[in-house]
PDB file of C-alpha atoms in Angstrom:
ATOM      1  CA  MET K   1       1.788 -22.052  -0.671  1.00  0.00           C
ATOM      2  CA  PHE K   2       2.723 -19.031   1.457  1.00  0.00           C
ATOM      3  CA  ILE K   3      -0.083 -17.340   3.375  1.00  0.00           C
ATOM      4  CA  ALA K   4       1.030 -14.597   5.707  1.00  0.00           C
ATOM      5  CA  LEU K   5      -0.857 -14.502   8.981  1.00  0.00           C
ATOM      6  CA  CYS K   6      -2.440 -17.889   8.105  1.00  0.00           C
ATOM      7  CA  LEU K   7      -5.546 -16.427   6.477  1.00  0.00           C
ATOM      8  CA  THR K   8      -7.138 -17.247   3.150  1.00  0.00           C
ATOM      9  CA  SER K   9      -8.235 -14.549   0.740  1.00  0.00           C
ATOM     10  CA  ALA K  10     -11.841 -15.647   1.436  1.00  0.00           C
ATOM     11  CA  ALA K  11     -11.332 -14.810   5.111  1.00  0.00           C
ATOM     12  CA  PHE K  12      -9.818 -11.459   4.129  1.00  0.00           C
ATOM     13  CA  ALA K  13     -12.897 -10.519   2.103  1.00  0.00           C
ATOM     14  CA  LYS K  14     -14.998 -10.627   5.275  1.00  0.00           C
ATOM     15  CA  THR K  15     -12.951  -7.902   6.929  1.00  0.00           C
ATOM     16  CA  CYS K  16     -13.039  -4.811   4.781  1.00  0.00           C
ATOM     17  CA  THR K  17     -12.419  -1.915   7.143  1.00  0.00           C
ATOM     18  CA  VAL K  18     -10.764   1.465   6.730  1.00  0.00           C
ATOM     19  CA  ASP K  19      -7.868   0.560   9.030  1.00  0.00           C
ATOM     20  CA  VAL K  20      -6.935  -2.658   7.193  1.00  0.00           C
ATOM     21  CA  VAL K  21      -5.378  -3.211   3.766  1.00  0.00           C
ATOM     22  CA  ASN K  22      -5.568  -6.722   2.333  1.00  0.00           C
ATOM     23  CA  LEU K  23      -3.251  -7.969  -0.413  1.00  0.00           C
ATOM     24  CA  ARG K  24      -3.527 -11.222  -2.359  1.00  0.00           C
ATOM     25  CA  TRP K  25      -1.613 -12.919  -5.155  1.00  0.00           C
ATOM     26  CA  ASP K  26      -1.174 -16.423  -6.504  1.00  0.00           C
ATOM     27  CA  GLY K  27       0.252 -18.331  -3.560  1.00  0.00           C
ATOM     28  CA  GLY K  28      -0.139 -15.710  -0.865  1.00  0.00           C
ATOM     29  CA  ALA K  29      -2.092 -13.096   1.006  1.00  0.00           C
ATOM     30  CA  VAL K  30      -1.331 -10.642   3.785  1.00  0.00           C
ATOM     31  CA  ARG K  31      -3.137  -8.063   5.895  1.00  0.00           C
ATOM     32  CA  PHE K  32      -1.633  -4.765   7.045  1.00  0.00           C
ATOM     33  CA  GLN K  33      -3.019  -2.464   9.728  1.00  0.00           C
ATOM     34  CA  SER K  34      -2.997   0.805   7.870  1.00  0.00           C
ATOM     35  CA  GLU K  35      -3.459   4.513   8.189  1.00  0.00           C
ATOM     36  CA  VAL K  36      -5.189   6.123   5.225  1.00  0.00           C
ATOM     37  CA  VAL K  37      -4.041   9.487   3.910  1.00  0.00           C
ATOM     38  CA  ASP K  38      -6.273  11.013   1.265  1.00  0.00           C
ATOM     39  CA  THR K  39      -5.782  14.765   1.428  1.00  0.00           C
ATOM     40  CA  VAL K  40      -2.952  16.819  -0.056  1.00  0.00           C
ATOM     41  CA  GLU K  41      -1.747  17.780   3.426  1.00  0.00           C
ATOM     42  CA  GLU K  42      -1.817  14.219   4.780  1.00  0.00           C
ATOM     43  CA  ARG K  43      -0.050  12.817   1.723  1.00  0.00           C
ATOM     44  CA  ALA K  44       2.652  15.501   1.993  1.00  0.00           C
ATOM     45  CA  GLN K  45       3.328  14.504   5.618  1.00  0.00           C
ATOM     46  CA  GLY K  46       3.189  10.729   5.072  1.00  0.00           C
ATOM     47  CA  LEU K  47       5.460   8.797   7.425  1.00  0.00           C
ATOM     48  CA  MET K  48       7.903  11.666   8.007  1.00  0.00           C
ATOM     49  CA  HIS K  49       9.578  11.939  11.416  1.00  0.00           C
ATOM     50  CA  ARG K  50       8.447   8.502  12.628  1.00  0.00           C
ATOM     51  CA  GLU K  51      11.140   6.387  14.221  1.00  0.00           C
ATOM     52  CA  SER K  52       9.438   3.019  13.736  1.00  0.00           C
ATOM     53  CA  MET K  53       6.397   1.210  12.383  1.00  0.00           C
ATOM     54  CA  ALA K  54       4.912  -2.075  13.567  1.00  0.00           C
ATOM     55  CA  ARG K  55       5.808  -5.104  11.424  1.00  0.00           C
ATOM     56  CA  TYR K  56       2.446  -5.620   9.666  1.00  0.00           C
ATOM     57  CA  SER K  57       1.533  -1.939   9.473  1.00  0.00           C
ATOM     58  CA  GLY K  58       1.566   0.583   6.688  1.00  0.00           C
ATOM     59  CA  MET K  59       0.203   3.782   5.233  1.00  0.00           C
ATOM     60  CA  LEU K  60      -2.174   3.839   2.269  1.00  0.00           C
ATOM     61  CA  PHE K  61      -2.022   6.933   0.068  1.00  0.00           C
ATOM     62  CA  VAL K  62      -5.285   7.452  -1.825  1.00  0.00           C
ATOM     63  CA  TYR K  63      -5.524   9.812  -4.807  1.00  0.00           C
ATOM     64  CA  ASP K  64      -8.765  11.084  -6.368  1.00  0.00           C
ATOM     65  CA  ARG K  65      -7.813   9.756  -9.800  1.00  0.00           C
ATOM     66  CA  PRO K  66      -5.030   7.823 -11.532  1.00  0.00           C
ATOM     67  CA  GLN K  67      -1.995  10.035 -12.094  1.00  0.00           C
ATOM     68  CA  PRO K  68       1.801  10.080 -12.316  1.00  0.00           C
ATOM     69  CA  VAL K  69       3.151   9.609  -8.795  1.00  0.00           C
ATOM     70  CA  ALA K  70       6.607  10.152  -7.321  1.00  0.00           C
ATOM     71  CA  PHE K  71       7.766  10.061  -3.687  1.00  0.00           C
ATOM     72  CA  TRP K  72      10.902  10.946  -1.788  1.00  0.00           C
ATOM     73  CA  MET K  73      12.209  10.126   1.669  1.00  0.00           C
ATOM     74  CA  GLU K  74      13.075  13.572   3.003  1.00  0.00           C
ATOM     75  CA  ASN K  75      12.474  13.583   6.775  1.00  0.00           C
ATOM     76  CA  THR K  76      11.491   9.896   6.660  1.00  0.00           C
ATOM     77  CA  LEU K  77      13.544   8.028   9.235  1.00  0.00           C
ATOM     78  CA  ILE K  78      12.738   4.385   8.438  1.00  0.00           C
ATOM     79  CA  PRO K  79      13.389   2.368   5.241  1.00  0.00           C
ATOM     80  CA  LEU K  80      10.196   1.700   3.297  1.00  0.00           C
ATOM     81  CA  ASP K  81       8.895  -0.473   0.515  1.00  0.00           C
ATOM     82  CA  MET K  82       6.499   1.442  -1.731  1.00  0.00           C
ATOM     83  CA  LEU K  83       3.808  -0.497  -3.582  1.00  0.00           C
ATOM     84  CA  PHE K  84       2.165   1.426  -6.433  1.00  0.00           C
ATOM     85  CA  PHE K  85      -1.350   0.365  -7.546  1.00  0.00           C
ATOM     86  CA  ASP K  86      -3.554   1.348 -10.489  1.00  0.00           C
ATOM     87  CA  SER K  87      -7.233   2.373 -10.190  1.00  0.00           C
ATOM     88  CA  ALA K  88      -8.374  -1.288 -10.130  1.00  0.00           C
ATOM     89  CA  GLY K  89      -6.040  -2.014  -7.216  1.00  0.00           C
ATOM     90  CA  ARG K  90      -3.473  -4.055  -9.156  1.00  0.00           C
ATOM     91  CA  LEU K  91       0.154  -3.678  -8.145  1.00  0.00           C
ATOM     92  CA  GLN K  92       2.066  -2.022 -10.984  1.00  0.00           C
ATOM     93  CA  HIS K  93       5.440  -1.306  -9.402  1.00  0.00           C
ATOM     94  CA  ILE K  94       7.393  -2.064  -6.228  1.00  0.00           C
ATOM     95  CA  HIS K  95      10.194   0.138  -4.966  1.00  0.00           C
ATOM     96  CA  GLU K  96      12.065  -1.762  -2.261  1.00  0.00           C
ATOM     97  CA  ASN K  97      14.028  -0.338   0.643  1.00  0.00           C
ATOM     98  CA  ALA K  98      13.715   3.374  -0.018  1.00  0.00           C
ATOM     99  CA  VAL K  99      16.637   5.018   1.784  1.00  0.00           C
ATOM    100  CA  PRO K 100      15.771   7.147   4.835  1.00  0.00           C
ATOM    101  CA  LEU K 101      16.336  10.899   4.444  1.00  0.00           C
ATOM    102  CA  ASP K 102      17.102  10.587   0.707  1.00  0.00           C
ATOM    103  CA  ARG K 103      15.743  13.344  -1.540  1.00  0.00           C
ATOM    104  CA  THR K 104      15.985  11.258  -4.728  1.00  0.00           C
ATOM    105  CA  SER K 105      12.638  11.054  -6.522  1.00  0.00           C
ATOM    106  CA  ILE K 106      11.057   7.585  -6.524  1.00  0.00           C
ATOM    107  CA  TYR K 107       8.841   7.265  -9.571  1.00  0.00           C
ATOM    108  CA  GLY K 108       5.854   4.932  -9.220  1.00  0.00           C
ATOM    109  CA  GLY K 109       4.258   5.112 -12.648  1.00  0.00           C
ATOM    110  CA  GLU K 110       1.921   7.092 -14.881  1.00  0.00           C
ATOM    111  CA  SER K 111      -1.533   5.849 -13.812  1.00  0.00           C
ATOM    112  CA  ILE K 112      -1.242   5.260 -10.084  1.00  0.00           C
ATOM    113  CA  GLN K 113      -4.141   5.842  -7.693  1.00  0.00           C
ATOM    114  CA  TYR K 114      -3.037   4.012  -4.525  1.00  0.00           C
ATOM    115  CA  VAL K 115       0.335   3.664  -2.841  1.00  0.00           C
ATOM    116  CA  LEU K 116       0.983   1.416   0.142  1.00  0.00           C
ATOM    117  CA  GLU K 117       4.098   2.091   2.195  1.00  0.00           C
ATOM    118  CA  ILE K 118       5.275  -0.782   4.382  1.00  0.00           C
ATOM    119  CA  ASN K 119       8.479  -1.513   6.268  1.00  0.00           C
ATOM    120  CA  GLY K 120      11.525  -1.878   4.057  1.00  0.00           C
ATOM    121  CA  GLY K 121      12.215  -5.460   3.050  1.00  0.00           C
ATOM    122  CA  MET K 122       8.676  -6.745   3.690  1.00  0.00           C
ATOM    123  CA  ALA K 123       7.707  -7.004   0.000  1.00  0.00           C
ATOM    124  CA  ALA K 124      10.629  -9.356  -0.682  1.00  0.00           C
ATOM    125  CA  LYS K 125      10.194 -11.261   2.568  1.00  0.00           C
ATOM    126  CA  LEU K 126       6.517 -11.902   1.808  1.00  0.00           C
ATOM    127  CA  ARG K 127       7.253 -12.437  -1.918  1.00  0.00           C
ATOM    128  CA  ILE K 128       4.654  -9.871  -2.994  1.00  0.00           C
ATOM    129  CA  PRO K 129       4.716  -9.781  -6.816  1.00  0.00           C
ATOM    130  CA  GLU K 130       3.651  -7.151  -9.316  1.00  0.00           C
ATOM    131  CA  GLY K 131       0.061  -7.966 -10.246  1.00  0.00           C
ATOM    132  CA  ALA K 132      -0.962  -8.547  -6.607  1.00  0.00           C
ATOM    133  CA  GLU K 133      -4.389  -7.131  -5.770  1.00  0.00           C
ATOM    134  CA  ILE K 134      -5.274  -4.764  -2.959  1.00  0.00           C
ATOM    135  CA  GLN K 135      -8.580  -4.647  -1.120  1.00  0.00           C
ATOM    136  CA  HIS K 136      -9.700  -1.579   0.806  1.00  0.00           C
ATOM    137  CA  PRO K 137     -12.933   0.448   1.101  1.00  0.00           C
ATOM    138  CA  SER K 138     -11.244   3.343  -0.770  1.00  0.00           C
ATOM    139  CA  ILE K 139     -11.299   1.290  -3.978  1.00  0.00           C
ATOM    140  CA  LEU K 140     -14.918   1.909  -4.884  1.00  0.00           C
ATOM    141  CA  ASN K 141     -14.975   1.716  -8.649  1.00  0.00           C
ATOM    142  CA  GLU K 142     -16.788  -1.012 -10.568  1.00  0.00           C
ATOM    143  CA  PHE K 143     -13.482  -2.238 -12.013  1.00  0.00           C
ATOM    144  CA  ALA K 144     -11.890  -3.091  -8.643  1.00  0.00           C
ATOM    145  CA  ALA K 145      -9.811  -6.253  -8.973  1.00  0.00           C
ATOM    146  CA  TRP K 146     -10.781  -7.298  -5.423  1.00  0.00           C
ATOM    147  CA  PRO K 147     -13.841  -5.343  -4.276  1.00  0.00           C
ATOM    148  CA  CYS K 148     -15.043  -5.186  -0.679  1.00  0.00           C
ATOM    149  CA  LYS K 149     -18.057  -7.423  -0.340  1.00  0.00           C
ATOM    150  CA  GLU K 150     -18.847  -6.568   3.266  1.00  0.00           C
ATOM    151  CA  MET K 151     -18.048  -3.371   5.060  1.00  0.00           C
ATOM    152  CA  GLN K 152     -17.442  -3.582   8.800  1.00  0.00           C
TER     153      GLN K 152
END
């Protein structure tokens, strides 16, 4: 069994804060320190112009409703993995190692509400599979796959 950061998903459930994104799947779990972007302006800026990002860090893009989502890497200087989640917080698609400064559209899916960007190569290194579940206070609906039980 692979557990990143040596924590169980039960331990993760006790730390549901806005600056942390928890992921779990059969055989693994990981926690990322995360910035949340939930306005049009913040989402448009994303991780542009940043020269680095800490290893277990990321940016969580939160949309008001499920929708078709596509990203590009214009003005983004570091390779990224993009994890696309539905409204319940289930991972629907992974785009690995998006190329810095590339203007090619990266399509995430039709009904995406959350996107987590992490350092390129981390999804494969951690063996994060499609179907993994995300936990974050932004996922407030009654159908959340992994709801926050305690807010801190």
